[in-house]
Amino acid sequence: MPQPCIHPSILSADFVNLEAELARIATADAVHVDVMDNHFVPNLTLGLPVVERLLAVSPVPLDVHLMIEDADRWAAGYAELGCESVTFHAEAARAPLKLARELHAHGARAGMALRPATPVEPYLDLLPELDMLLIMTVEPGFGGQAFLDVMLPKIRRAAEAIRAGGGRVALQVDGGITEETIVRAAEAGADTFVAGSAVYGAGDPEAAITALRRAAHDAGS
Ligand code: DX5
Ligand code: ZN
């Protein structure tokens, strides 16, 4: 397994002080930024202007997770700003291949996310066009929910398909990742881990990042 990547989610950070909150996770591989529109999910967070400012001050690359309805309309804007990766939901994209190519044209990595009830099989043929597949391990919308163990078989099937295709696509999990659940997700084949409350809820976020990375590494090796 490649080195596990830890992406803290700023959804659990102090929104009044985001520059300082980013500085606390400088040892992370990227920062996960949850964009929500109160339509695709029942919650509202931030959009392009805030992401532009985050990019200007972040010590690590931005991994944007779009939980918005009109992904075809908005995703490219995040790539144009300079986000390292932009992930749209399969359920919200009318033309996922066109969208992935647009993201690449703007120099970003293209990710596609699946809600818990969305099967992975219909999307496996798209893997050659993607850089990352995100399997949601909670219903999207809120931080601090419990990891859905029922997603583990889907993670395993996705990991197998990725390996069969040469192992080039990152397999991200998002939701309920802790030092305990990361072990099961890594054993199932995930390599990129979003953690909101487990990092920002800890007294020492950098120590939490190190502990998560080690737990994933030990489980995956
Ligand atoms: C939920 C978001 C997650 C969230 C994870 O819809 O996509 O990124 O921040 O938070 P935790 O790690 O607390 O479950
Ligand atoms: Zn997310």
PDB file of N, CA, C and O in Angstrom, residues 1-9 25-32 60-63 84 132 171-173 177-179 181-183 185-186 190-196 198-200 205-218:
ATOM      1  N   MET A   1       0.848  -1.201   0.000  1.00  0.00           N
ATOM      2  CA  MET A   1       0.000   0.000   0.000  1.00  0.00           C
ATOM      3  C   MET A   1       0.880   1.246   0.000  1.00  0.00           C
ATOM      4  O   MET A   1       1.893   1.293   0.680  1.00  0.00           O
ATOM      5  N   PRO A   2       0.516   2.288  -0.789  1.00  0.00           N
ATOM      6  CA  PRO A   2       1.292   3.533  -0.739  1.00  0.00           C
ATOM      7  C   PRO A   2       1.173   4.171   0.642  1.00  0.00           C
ATOM      8  O   PRO A   2       0.293   3.799   1.422  1.00  0.00           O
ATOM      9  N   GLN A   3       2.049   5.121   0.947  1.00  0.00           N
ATOM     10  CA  GLN A   3       1.953   5.845   2.225  1.00  0.00           C
ATOM     11  C   GLN A   3       0.534   6.380   2.404  1.00  0.00           C
ATOM     12  O   GLN A   3       0.016   7.029   1.499  1.00  0.00           O
ATOM     13  N   PRO A   4      -0.115   6.109   3.544  1.00  0.00           N
ATOM     14  CA  PRO A   4      -1.466   6.657   3.725  1.00  0.00           C
ATOM     15  C   PRO A   4      -1.438   8.184   3.808  1.00  0.00           C
ATOM     16  O   PRO A   4      -0.500   8.770   4.354  1.00  0.00           O
ATOM     17  N   CYS A   5      -2.437   8.818   3.240  1.00  0.00           N
ATOM     18  CA  CYS A   5      -2.549  10.274   3.292  1.00  0.00           C
ATOM     19  C   CYS A   5      -3.648  10.660   4.271  1.00  0.00           C
ATOM     20  O   CYS A   5      -4.731  10.074   4.261  1.00  0.00           O
ATOM     21  N   ILE A   6      -3.361  11.656   5.097  1.00  0.00           N
ATOM     22  CA  ILE A   6      -4.336  12.143   6.082  1.00  0.00           C
ATOM     23  C   ILE A   6      -4.757  13.561   5.676  1.00  0.00           C
ATOM     24  O   ILE A   6      -3.917  14.460   5.551  1.00  0.00           O
ATOM     25  N   HIS A   7      -6.064  13.724   5.489  1.00  0.00           N
ATOM     26  CA  HIS A   7      -6.632  15.012   5.092  1.00  0.00           C
ATOM     27  C   HIS A   7      -7.599  15.492   6.175  1.00  0.00           C
ATOM     28  O   HIS A   7      -8.775  15.107   6.160  1.00  0.00           O
ATOM     29  N   PRO A   8      -7.164  16.329   7.099  1.00  0.00           N
ATOM     30  CA  PRO A   8      -8.096  16.869   8.100  1.00  0.00           C
ATOM     31  C   PRO A   8      -9.176  17.714   7.422  1.00  0.00           C
ATOM     32  O   PRO A   8      -8.900  18.403   6.433  1.00  0.00           O
ATOM     33  N   SER A   9     -10.386  17.633   7.953  1.00  0.00           N
ATOM     34  CA  SER A   9     -11.493  18.414   7.396  1.00  0.00           C
ATOM     35  C   SER A   9     -11.702  19.673   8.231  1.00  0.00           C
ATOM     36  O   SER A   9     -11.913  19.589   9.446  1.00  0.00           O
ATOM     37  N   ILE A  25      -2.432  22.239  11.184  1.00  0.00           N
ATOM     38  CA  ILE A  25      -2.386  20.939  10.499  1.00  0.00           C
ATOM     39  C   ILE A  25      -1.338  20.929   9.378  1.00  0.00           C
ATOM     40  O   ILE A  25      -1.493  20.254   8.370  1.00  0.00           O
ATOM     41  N   ALA A  26      -0.265  21.661   9.599  1.00  0.00           N
ATOM     42  CA  ALA A  26       0.761  21.806   8.551  1.00  0.00           C
ATOM     43  C   ALA A  26       1.442  20.489   8.204  1.00  0.00           C
ATOM     44  O   ALA A  26       2.063  20.377   7.142  1.00  0.00           O
ATOM     45  N   THR A  27       1.351  19.473   9.064  1.00  0.00           N
ATOM     46  CA  THR A  27       1.974  18.175   8.751  1.00  0.00           C
ATOM     47  C   THR A  27       1.023  17.235   8.002  1.00  0.00           C
ATOM     48  O   THR A  27       1.392  16.102   7.709  1.00  0.00           O
ATOM     49  N   ALA A  28      -0.180  17.701   7.721  1.00  0.00           N
ATOM     50  CA  ALA A  28      -1.131  16.864   6.971  1.00  0.00           C
ATOM     51  C   ALA A  28      -0.718  16.813   5.500  1.00  0.00           C
ATOM     52  O   ALA A  28       0.102  17.614   5.035  1.00  0.00           O
ATOM     53  N   ASP A  29      -1.293  15.871   4.755  1.00  0.00           N
ATOM     54  CA  ASP A  29      -0.983  15.753   3.329  1.00  0.00           C
ATOM     55  C   ASP A  29      -1.773  16.766   2.506  1.00  0.00           C
ATOM     56  O   ASP A  29      -1.338  17.165   1.422  1.00  0.00           O
ATOM     57  N   ALA A  30      -2.945  17.141   3.003  1.00  0.00           N
ATOM     58  CA  ALA A  30      -3.788  18.153   2.355  1.00  0.00           C
ATOM     59  C   ALA A  30      -4.861  18.532   3.367  1.00  0.00           C
ATOM     60  O   ALA A  30      -5.039  17.851   4.382  1.00  0.00           O
ATOM     61  N   VAL A  31      -5.572  19.622   3.079  1.00  0.00           N
ATOM     62  CA  VAL A  31      -6.720  19.963   3.929  1.00  0.00           C
ATOM     63  C   VAL A  31      -7.984  19.696   3.120  1.00  0.00           C
ATOM     64  O   VAL A  31      -8.083  20.038   1.939  1.00  0.00           O
ATOM     65  N   HIS A  32      -8.939  19.034   3.764  1.00  0.00           N
ATOM     66  CA  HIS A  32     -10.203  18.671   3.109  1.00  0.00           C
ATOM     67  C   HIS A  32     -11.208  19.794   3.363  1.00  0.00           C
ATOM     68  O   HIS A  32     -11.474  20.161   4.506  1.00  0.00           O
ATOM     69  N   VAL A  60      -0.785  23.649   3.253  1.00  0.00           N
ATOM     70  CA  VAL A  60      -0.912  22.358   2.553  1.00  0.00           C
ATOM     71  C   VAL A  60      -1.911  22.512   1.395  1.00  0.00           C
ATOM     72  O   VAL A  60      -2.731  23.436   1.405  1.00  0.00           O
ATOM     73  N   PRO A  61      -1.848  21.607   0.398  1.00  0.00           N
ATOM     74  CA  PRO A  61      -2.779  21.709  -0.738  1.00  0.00           C
ATOM     75  C   PRO A  61      -4.239  21.537  -0.313  1.00  0.00           C
ATOM     76  O   PRO A  61      -4.516  20.962   0.752  1.00  0.00           O
ATOM     77  N   LEU A  62      -5.157  22.017  -1.157  1.00  0.00           N
ATOM     78  CA  LEU A  62      -6.583  21.898  -0.850  1.00  0.00           C
ATOM     79  C   LEU A  62      -7.214  20.718  -1.599  1.00  0.00           C
ATOM     80  O   LEU A  62      -7.050  20.578  -2.815  1.00  0.00           O
ATOM     81  N   ASP A  63      -7.946  19.915  -0.854  1.00  0.00           N
ATOM     82  CA  ASP A  63      -8.733  18.790  -1.370  1.00  0.00           C
ATOM     83  C   ASP A  63     -10.196  19.190  -1.160  1.00  0.00           C
ATOM     84  O   ASP A  63     -10.709  19.141  -0.052  1.00  0.00           O
ATOM     85  N   GLU A  84      -5.755  21.570  -5.408  1.00  0.00           N
ATOM     86  CA  GLU A  84      -5.012  20.414  -5.911  1.00  0.00           C
ATOM     87  C   GLU A  84      -5.952  19.340  -6.445  1.00  0.00           C
ATOM     88  O   GLU A  84      -5.699  18.733  -7.483  1.00  0.00           O
ATOM     89  N   MET A 132      -9.096  10.085  -8.127  1.00  0.00           N
ATOM     90  CA  MET A 132      -9.486   9.680  -6.776  1.00  0.00           C
ATOM     91  C   MET A 132     -10.949   9.249  -6.771  1.00  0.00           C
ATOM     92  O   MET A 132     -11.790   9.837  -7.455  1.00  0.00           O
ATOM     93  N   LEU A 171      -7.912   5.996  -3.180  1.00  0.00           N
ATOM     94  CA  LEU A 171      -9.211   5.582  -2.627  1.00  0.00           C
ATOM     95  C   LEU A 171      -9.396   6.273  -1.275  1.00  0.00           C
ATOM     96  O   LEU A 171      -8.726   5.948  -0.294  1.00  0.00           O
ATOM     97  N   GLN A 172     -10.281   7.245  -1.291  1.00  0.00           N
ATOM     98  CA  GLN A 172     -10.488   8.087  -0.098  1.00  0.00           C
ATOM     99  C   GLN A 172     -11.740   7.641   0.649  1.00  0.00           C
ATOM    100  O   GLN A 172     -12.731   7.247   0.027  1.00  0.00           O
ATOM    101  N   VAL A 173     -11.681   7.727   1.967  1.00  0.00           N
ATOM    102  CA  VAL A 173     -12.873   7.516   2.795  1.00  0.00           C
ATOM    103  C   VAL A 173     -13.087   8.775   3.630  1.00  0.00           C
ATOM    104  O   VAL A 173     -12.128   9.456   4.017  1.00  0.00           O
ATOM    105  N   ILE A 177     -13.933   8.781  10.677  1.00  0.00           N
ATOM    106  CA  ILE A 177     -12.588   8.190  10.764  1.00  0.00           C
ATOM    107  C   ILE A 177     -11.953   8.566  12.109  1.00  0.00           C
ATOM    108  O   ILE A 177     -11.834   9.744  12.452  1.00  0.00           O
ATOM    109  N   THR A 178     -11.570   7.532  12.855  1.00  0.00           N
ATOM    110  CA  THR A 178     -10.884   7.694  14.141  1.00  0.00           C
ATOM    111  C   THR A 178      -9.666   6.762  14.118  1.00  0.00           C
ATOM    112  O   THR A 178      -9.490   5.991  13.164  1.00  0.00           O
ATOM    113  N   GLU A 179      -8.893   6.775  15.192  1.00  0.00           N
ATOM    114  CA  GLU A 179      -7.740   5.867  15.281  1.00  0.00           C
ATOM    115  C   GLU A 179      -8.182   4.405  15.229  1.00  0.00           C
ATOM    116  O   GLU A 179      -7.400   3.531  14.869  1.00  0.00           O
ATOM    117  N   THR A 181     -11.406   3.288  13.659  1.00  0.00           N
ATOM    118  CA  THR A 181     -12.060   2.928  12.385  1.00  0.00           C
ATOM    119  C   THR A 181     -11.096   3.012  11.201  1.00  0.00           C
ATOM    120  O   THR A 181     -11.299   2.324  10.201  1.00  0.00           O
ATOM    121  N   ILE A 182     -10.038   3.807  11.326  1.00  0.00           N
ATOM    122  CA  ILE A 182      -9.093   3.920  10.207  1.00  0.00           C
ATOM    123  C   ILE A 182      -8.420   2.578   9.935  1.00  0.00           C
ATOM    124  O   ILE A 182      -8.048   2.272   8.804  1.00  0.00           O
ATOM    125  N   VAL A 183      -8.302   1.758  10.970  1.00  0.00           N
ATOM    126  CA  VAL A 183      -7.681   0.440  10.808  1.00  0.00           C
ATOM    127  C   VAL A 183      -8.527  -0.413   9.870  1.00  0.00           C
ATOM    128  O   VAL A 183      -8.025  -1.016   8.914  1.00  0.00           O
ATOM    129  N   ALA A 185     -10.798   0.626   7.699  1.00  0.00           N
ATOM    130  CA  ALA A 185     -10.854   1.229   6.354  1.00  0.00           C
ATOM    131  C   ALA A 185      -9.559   0.935   5.594  1.00  0.00           C
ATOM    132  O   ALA A 185      -9.594   0.629   4.398  1.00  0.00           O
ATOM    133  N   ALA A 186      -8.425   1.012   6.279  1.00  0.00           N
ATOM    134  CA  ALA A 186      -7.134   0.743   5.623  1.00  0.00           C
ATOM    135  C   ALA A 186      -7.018  -0.731   5.260  1.00  0.00           C
ATOM    136  O   ALA A 186      -6.552  -1.073   4.168  1.00  0.00           O
ATOM    137  N   ALA A 190      -8.549   1.334   1.632  1.00  0.00           N
ATOM    138  CA  ALA A 190      -8.493   2.799   1.488  1.00  0.00           C
ATOM    139  C   ALA A 190      -7.066   3.281   1.751  1.00  0.00           C
ATOM    140  O   ALA A 190      -6.321   2.666   2.524  1.00  0.00           O
ATOM    141  N   ASP A 191      -6.678   4.389   1.100  1.00  0.00           N
ATOM    142  CA  ASP A 191      -5.327   4.923   1.306  1.00  0.00           C
ATOM    143  C   ASP A 191      -5.318   6.409   1.651  1.00  0.00           C
ATOM    144  O   ASP A 191      -4.288   6.971   1.997  1.00  0.00           O
ATOM    145  N   THR A 192      -6.461   7.061   1.529  1.00  0.00           N
ATOM    146  CA  THR A 192      -6.554   8.499   1.796  1.00  0.00           C
ATOM    147  C   THR A 192      -7.723   8.711   2.759  1.00  0.00           C
ATOM    148  O   THR A 192      -8.841   8.259   2.472  1.00  0.00           O
ATOM    149  N   PHE A 193      -7.436   9.380   3.882  1.00  0.00           N
ATOM    150  CA  PHE A 193      -8.392   9.390   4.985  1.00  0.00           C
ATOM    151  C   PHE A 193      -8.723  10.818   5.392  1.00  0.00           C
ATOM    152  O   PHE A 193      -7.838  11.585   5.778  1.00  0.00           O
ATOM    153  N   VAL A 194     -10.013  11.148   5.331  1.00  0.00           N
ATOM    154  CA  VAL A 194     -10.488  12.445   5.808  1.00  0.00           C
ATOM    155  C   VAL A 194     -10.837  12.282   7.286  1.00  0.00           C
ATOM    156  O   VAL A 194     -11.466  11.299   7.663  1.00  0.00           O
ATOM    157  N   ALA A 195     -10.416  13.234   8.093  1.00  0.00           N
ATOM    158  CA  ALA A 195     -10.771  13.173   9.521  1.00  0.00           C
ATOM    159  C   ALA A 195     -11.015  14.589  10.020  1.00  0.00           C
ATOM    160  O   ALA A 195     -10.114  15.430   9.989  1.00  0.00           O
ATOM    161  N   GLY A 196     -12.228  14.851  10.430  1.00  0.00           N
ATOM    162  CA  GLY A 196     -12.590  16.161  10.951  1.00  0.00           C
ATOM    163  C   GLY A 196     -12.489  16.205  12.448  1.00  0.00           C
ATOM    164  O   GLY A 196     -11.512  16.723  13.021  1.00  0.00           O
ATOM    165  N   ALA A 198     -11.785  13.909  14.574  1.00  0.00           N
ATOM    166  CA  ALA A 198     -10.657  13.183  15.179  1.00  0.00           C
ATOM    167  C   ALA A 198      -9.380  14.025  15.191  1.00  0.00           C
ATOM    168  O   ALA A 198      -8.482  13.794  16.004  1.00  0.00           O
ATOM    169  N   VAL A 199      -9.289  15.015  14.294  1.00  0.00           N
ATOM    170  CA  VAL A 199      -8.098  15.873  14.275  1.00  0.00           C
ATOM    171  C   VAL A 199      -8.366  17.166  15.042  1.00  0.00           C
ATOM    172  O   VAL A 199      -7.633  17.506  15.982  1.00  0.00           O
ATOM    173  N   TYR A 200      -9.424  17.895  14.656  1.00  0.00           N
ATOM    174  CA  TYR A 200      -9.668  19.191  15.299  1.00  0.00           C
ATOM    175  C   TYR A 200     -10.274  19.050  16.689  1.00  0.00           C
ATOM    176  O   TYR A 200     -10.215  19.972  17.496  1.00  0.00           O
ATOM    177  N   PRO A 205      -3.670  18.595  17.261  1.00  0.00           N
ATOM    178  CA  PRO A 205      -4.013  18.078  15.930  1.00  0.00           C
ATOM    179  C   PRO A 205      -2.849  17.375  15.236  1.00  0.00           C
ATOM    180  O   PRO A 205      -3.055  16.364  14.565  1.00  0.00           O
ATOM    181  N   GLU A 206      -1.621  17.883  15.400  1.00  0.00           N
ATOM    182  CA  GLU A 206      -0.495  17.242  14.696  1.00  0.00           C
ATOM    183  C   GLU A 206      -0.228  15.851  15.254  1.00  0.00           C
ATOM    184  O   GLU A 206       0.088  14.927  14.510  1.00  0.00           O
ATOM    185  N   ALA A 207      -0.379  15.695  16.577  1.00  0.00           N
ATOM    186  CA  ALA A 207      -0.215  14.360  17.168  1.00  0.00           C
ATOM    187  C   ALA A 207      -1.321  13.439  16.664  1.00  0.00           C
ATOM    188  O   ALA A 207      -1.087  12.246  16.404  1.00  0.00           O
ATOM    189  N   ALA A 208      -2.522  13.961  16.507  1.00  0.00           N
ATOM    190  CA  ALA A 208      -3.635  13.145  16.000  1.00  0.00           C
ATOM    191  C   ALA A 208      -3.355  12.701  14.565  1.00  0.00           C
ATOM    192  O   ALA A 208      -3.602  11.546  14.198  1.00  0.00           O
ATOM    193  N   ILE A 209      -2.794  13.605  13.757  1.00  0.00           N
ATOM    194  CA  ILE A 209      -2.458  13.260  12.362  1.00  0.00           C
ATOM    195  C   ILE A 209      -1.422  12.132  12.345  1.00  0.00           C
ATOM    196  O   ILE A 209      -1.548  11.148  11.620  1.00  0.00           O
ATOM    197  N   THR A 210      -0.392  12.271  13.190  1.00  0.00           N
ATOM    198  CA  THR A 210       0.662  11.241  13.251  1.00  0.00           C
ATOM    199  C   THR A 210       0.085   9.900  13.684  1.00  0.00           C
ATOM    200  O   THR A 210       0.407   8.854  13.106  1.00  0.00           O
ATOM    201  N   ALA A 211      -0.796   9.917  14.676  1.00  0.00           N
ATOM    202  CA  ALA A 211      -1.379   8.667  15.183  1.00  0.00           C
ATOM    203  C   ALA A 211      -2.262   8.011  14.118  1.00  0.00           C
ATOM    204  O   ALA A 211      -2.232   6.788  13.935  1.00  0.00           O
ATOM    205  N   LEU A 212      -3.038   8.816  13.397  1.00  0.00           N
ATOM    206  CA  LEU A 212      -3.894   8.265  12.340  1.00  0.00           C
ATOM    207  C   LEU A 212      -3.038   7.665  11.230  1.00  0.00           C
ATOM    208  O   LEU A 212      -3.297   6.567  10.734  1.00  0.00           O
ATOM    209  N   ARG A 213      -1.974   8.394  10.851  1.00  0.00           N
ATOM    210  CA  ARG A 213      -1.107   7.920   9.769  1.00  0.00           C
ATOM    211  C   ARG A 213      -0.471   6.586  10.149  1.00  0.00           C
ATOM    212  O   ARG A 213      -0.425   5.640   9.367  1.00  0.00           O
ATOM    213  N   ARG A 214      -0.008   6.509  11.388  1.00  0.00           N
ATOM    214  CA  ARG A 214       0.643   5.270  11.846  1.00  0.00           C
ATOM    215  C   ARG A 214      -0.351   4.120  11.875  1.00  0.00           C
ATOM    216  O   ARG A 214      -0.055   3.013  11.437  1.00  0.00           O
ATOM    217  N   ALA A 215      -1.554   4.383  12.400  1.00  0.00           N
ATOM    218  CA  ALA A 215      -2.563   3.304  12.485  1.00  0.00           C
ATOM    219  C   ALA A 215      -2.918   2.800  11.093  1.00  0.00           C
ATOM    220  O   ALA A 215      -3.043   1.597  10.870  1.00  0.00           O
ATOM    221  N   ALA A 216      -3.057   3.707  10.131  1.00  0.00           N
ATOM    222  CA  ALA A 216      -3.404   3.304   8.758  1.00  0.00           C
ATOM    223  C   ALA A 216      -2.239   2.528   8.139  1.00  0.00           C
ATOM    224  O   ALA A 216      -2.435   1.514   7.480  1.00  0.00           O
ATOM    225  N   HIS A 217      -1.037   2.994   8.378  1.00  0.00           N
ATOM    226  CA  HIS A 217       0.140   2.345   7.818  1.00  0.00           C
ATOM    227  C   HIS A 217       0.280   0.929   8.361  1.00  0.00           C
ATOM    228  O   HIS A 217       0.464  -0.035   7.602  1.00  0.00           O
ATOM    229  N   ASP A 218       0.133   0.764   9.669  1.00  0.00           N
ATOM    230  CA  ASP A 218       0.272  -0.558  10.279  1.00  0.00           C
ATOM    231  C   ASP A 218      -0.813  -1.507   9.776  1.00  0.00           C
ATOM    232  O   ASP A 218      -0.582  -2.701   9.591  1.00  0.00           O
TER     233      ASP A 218
END
